[in-house]
C-alpha atoms as a PDB file:
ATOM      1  CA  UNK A   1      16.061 -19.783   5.989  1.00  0.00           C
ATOM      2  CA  UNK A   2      15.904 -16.596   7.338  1.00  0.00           C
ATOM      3  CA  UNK A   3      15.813 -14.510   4.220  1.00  0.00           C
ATOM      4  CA  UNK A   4      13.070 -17.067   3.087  1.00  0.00           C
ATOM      5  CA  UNK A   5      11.314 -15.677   6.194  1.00  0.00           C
ATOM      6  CA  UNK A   6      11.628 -12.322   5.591  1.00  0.00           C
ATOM      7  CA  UNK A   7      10.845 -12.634   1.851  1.00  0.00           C
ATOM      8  CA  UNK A   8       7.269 -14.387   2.912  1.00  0.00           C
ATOM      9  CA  UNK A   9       6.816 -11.290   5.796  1.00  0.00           C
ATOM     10  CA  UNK A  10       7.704  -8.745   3.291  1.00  0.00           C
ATOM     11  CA  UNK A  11       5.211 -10.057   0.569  1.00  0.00           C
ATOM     12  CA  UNK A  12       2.733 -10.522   3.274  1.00  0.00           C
ATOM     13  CA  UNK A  13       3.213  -6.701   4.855  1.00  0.00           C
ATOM     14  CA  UNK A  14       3.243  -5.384   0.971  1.00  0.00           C
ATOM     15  CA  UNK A  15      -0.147  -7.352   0.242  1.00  0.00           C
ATOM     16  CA  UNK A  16      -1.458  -5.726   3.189  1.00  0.00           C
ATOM     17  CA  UNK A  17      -0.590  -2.271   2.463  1.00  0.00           C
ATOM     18  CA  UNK A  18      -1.793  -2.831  -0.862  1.00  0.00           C
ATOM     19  CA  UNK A  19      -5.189  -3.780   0.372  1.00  0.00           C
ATOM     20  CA  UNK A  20      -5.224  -0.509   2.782  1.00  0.00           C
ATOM     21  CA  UNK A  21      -4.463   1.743   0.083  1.00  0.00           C
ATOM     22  CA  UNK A  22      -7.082   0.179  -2.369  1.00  0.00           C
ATOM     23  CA  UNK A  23      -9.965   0.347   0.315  1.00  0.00           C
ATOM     24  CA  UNK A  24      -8.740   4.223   0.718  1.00  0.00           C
ATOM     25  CA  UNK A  25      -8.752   4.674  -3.136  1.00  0.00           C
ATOM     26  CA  UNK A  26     -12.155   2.768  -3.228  1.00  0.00           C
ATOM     27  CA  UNK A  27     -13.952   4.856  -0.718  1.00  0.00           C
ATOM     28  CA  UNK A  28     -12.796   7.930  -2.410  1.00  0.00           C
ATOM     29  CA  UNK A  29     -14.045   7.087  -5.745  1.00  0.00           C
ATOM     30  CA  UNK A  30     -17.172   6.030  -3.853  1.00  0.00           C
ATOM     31  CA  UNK A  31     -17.575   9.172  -2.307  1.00  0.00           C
ATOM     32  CA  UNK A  32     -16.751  10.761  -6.060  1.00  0.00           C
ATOM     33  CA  UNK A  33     -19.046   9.046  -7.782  1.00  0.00           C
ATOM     34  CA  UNK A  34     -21.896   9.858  -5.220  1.00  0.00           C
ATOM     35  CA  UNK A  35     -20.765  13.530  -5.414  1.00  0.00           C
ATOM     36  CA  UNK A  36     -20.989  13.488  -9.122  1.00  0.00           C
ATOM     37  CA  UNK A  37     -24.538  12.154  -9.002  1.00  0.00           C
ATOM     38  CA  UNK A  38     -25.599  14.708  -6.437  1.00  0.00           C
ATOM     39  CA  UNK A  39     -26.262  12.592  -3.395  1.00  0.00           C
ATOM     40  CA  UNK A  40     -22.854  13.352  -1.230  1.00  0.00           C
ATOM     41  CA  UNK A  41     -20.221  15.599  -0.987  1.00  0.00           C
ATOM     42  CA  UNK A  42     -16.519  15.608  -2.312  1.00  0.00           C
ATOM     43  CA  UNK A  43     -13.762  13.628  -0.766  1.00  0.00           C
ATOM     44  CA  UNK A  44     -12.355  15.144   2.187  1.00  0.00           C
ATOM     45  CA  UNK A  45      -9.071  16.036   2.144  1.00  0.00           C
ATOM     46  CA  UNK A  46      -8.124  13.699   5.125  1.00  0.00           C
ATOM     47  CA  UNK A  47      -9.081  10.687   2.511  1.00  0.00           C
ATOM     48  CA  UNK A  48      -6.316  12.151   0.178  1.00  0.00           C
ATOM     49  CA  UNK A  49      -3.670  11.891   2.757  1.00  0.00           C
ATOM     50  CA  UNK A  50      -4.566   9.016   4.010  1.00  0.00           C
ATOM     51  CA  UNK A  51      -4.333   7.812   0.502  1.00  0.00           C
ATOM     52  CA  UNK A  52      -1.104   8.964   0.540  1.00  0.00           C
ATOM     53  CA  UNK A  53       0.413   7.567   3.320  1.00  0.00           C
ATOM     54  CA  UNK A  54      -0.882   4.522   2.223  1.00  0.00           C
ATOM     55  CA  UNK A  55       0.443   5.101  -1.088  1.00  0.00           C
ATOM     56  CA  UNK A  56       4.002   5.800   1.053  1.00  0.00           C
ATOM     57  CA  UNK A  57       3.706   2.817   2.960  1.00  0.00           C
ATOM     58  CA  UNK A  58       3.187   0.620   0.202  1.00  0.00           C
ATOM     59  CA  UNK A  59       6.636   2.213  -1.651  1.00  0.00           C
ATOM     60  CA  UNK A  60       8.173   1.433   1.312  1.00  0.00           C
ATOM     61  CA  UNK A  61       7.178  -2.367   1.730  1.00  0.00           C
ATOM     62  CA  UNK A  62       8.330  -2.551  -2.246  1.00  0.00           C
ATOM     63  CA  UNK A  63      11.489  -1.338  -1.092  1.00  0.00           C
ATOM     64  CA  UNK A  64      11.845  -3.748   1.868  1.00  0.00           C
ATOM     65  CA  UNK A  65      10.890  -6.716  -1.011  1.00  0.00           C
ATOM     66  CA  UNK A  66      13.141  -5.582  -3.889  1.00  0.00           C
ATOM     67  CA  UNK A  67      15.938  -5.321  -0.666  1.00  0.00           C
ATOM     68  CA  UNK A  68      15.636  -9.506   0.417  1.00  0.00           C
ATOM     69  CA  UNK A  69      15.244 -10.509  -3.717  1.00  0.00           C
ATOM     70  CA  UNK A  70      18.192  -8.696  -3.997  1.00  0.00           C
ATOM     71  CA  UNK A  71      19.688 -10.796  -1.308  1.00  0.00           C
ATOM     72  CA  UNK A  72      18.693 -13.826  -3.080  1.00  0.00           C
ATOM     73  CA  UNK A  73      20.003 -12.525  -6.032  1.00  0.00           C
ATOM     74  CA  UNK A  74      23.400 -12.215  -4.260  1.00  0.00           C
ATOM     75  CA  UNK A  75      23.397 -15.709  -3.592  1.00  0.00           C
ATOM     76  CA  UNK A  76      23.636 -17.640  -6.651  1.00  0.00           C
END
């Protein structure tokens, strides 16, 4: 039961880091897209690494995933 657990809190912490990184990504193509029309200005580079560190964040809840399905695996 408890690797069921931690399966269901993985997915649950790697949906949410997904979402984080895909708001990030969304507001920079927002702010691109403005830019490009000549309304705004570029991207900052504190959007790219927060980008990134959600990008790292979301490797790392992959990780923790492929980790308890490899537990599973184990098992039978």
């Amino acid at each position: 039961m408890k690797k069921k657990q931690a399966l269901i809190e993985g997915v649950n912490r790697l949906r949410a880091s997904h979402e984080q990184a895909a708001g990030i990504l969304q507001a920079i193509v927002h702010d691109a897209v403005r830019f490009s029309k000549g309304s705004g200005d570029l991207p900052g580079r504190r959007d790219f690494r927060r980008y990134r560190r959600a990008i790292k964040e979301l490797k790392l809840q992959c990780l923790q995933v492929e980790m308890v399905l490899a537990e599973f695996d184990r098992e039978e």
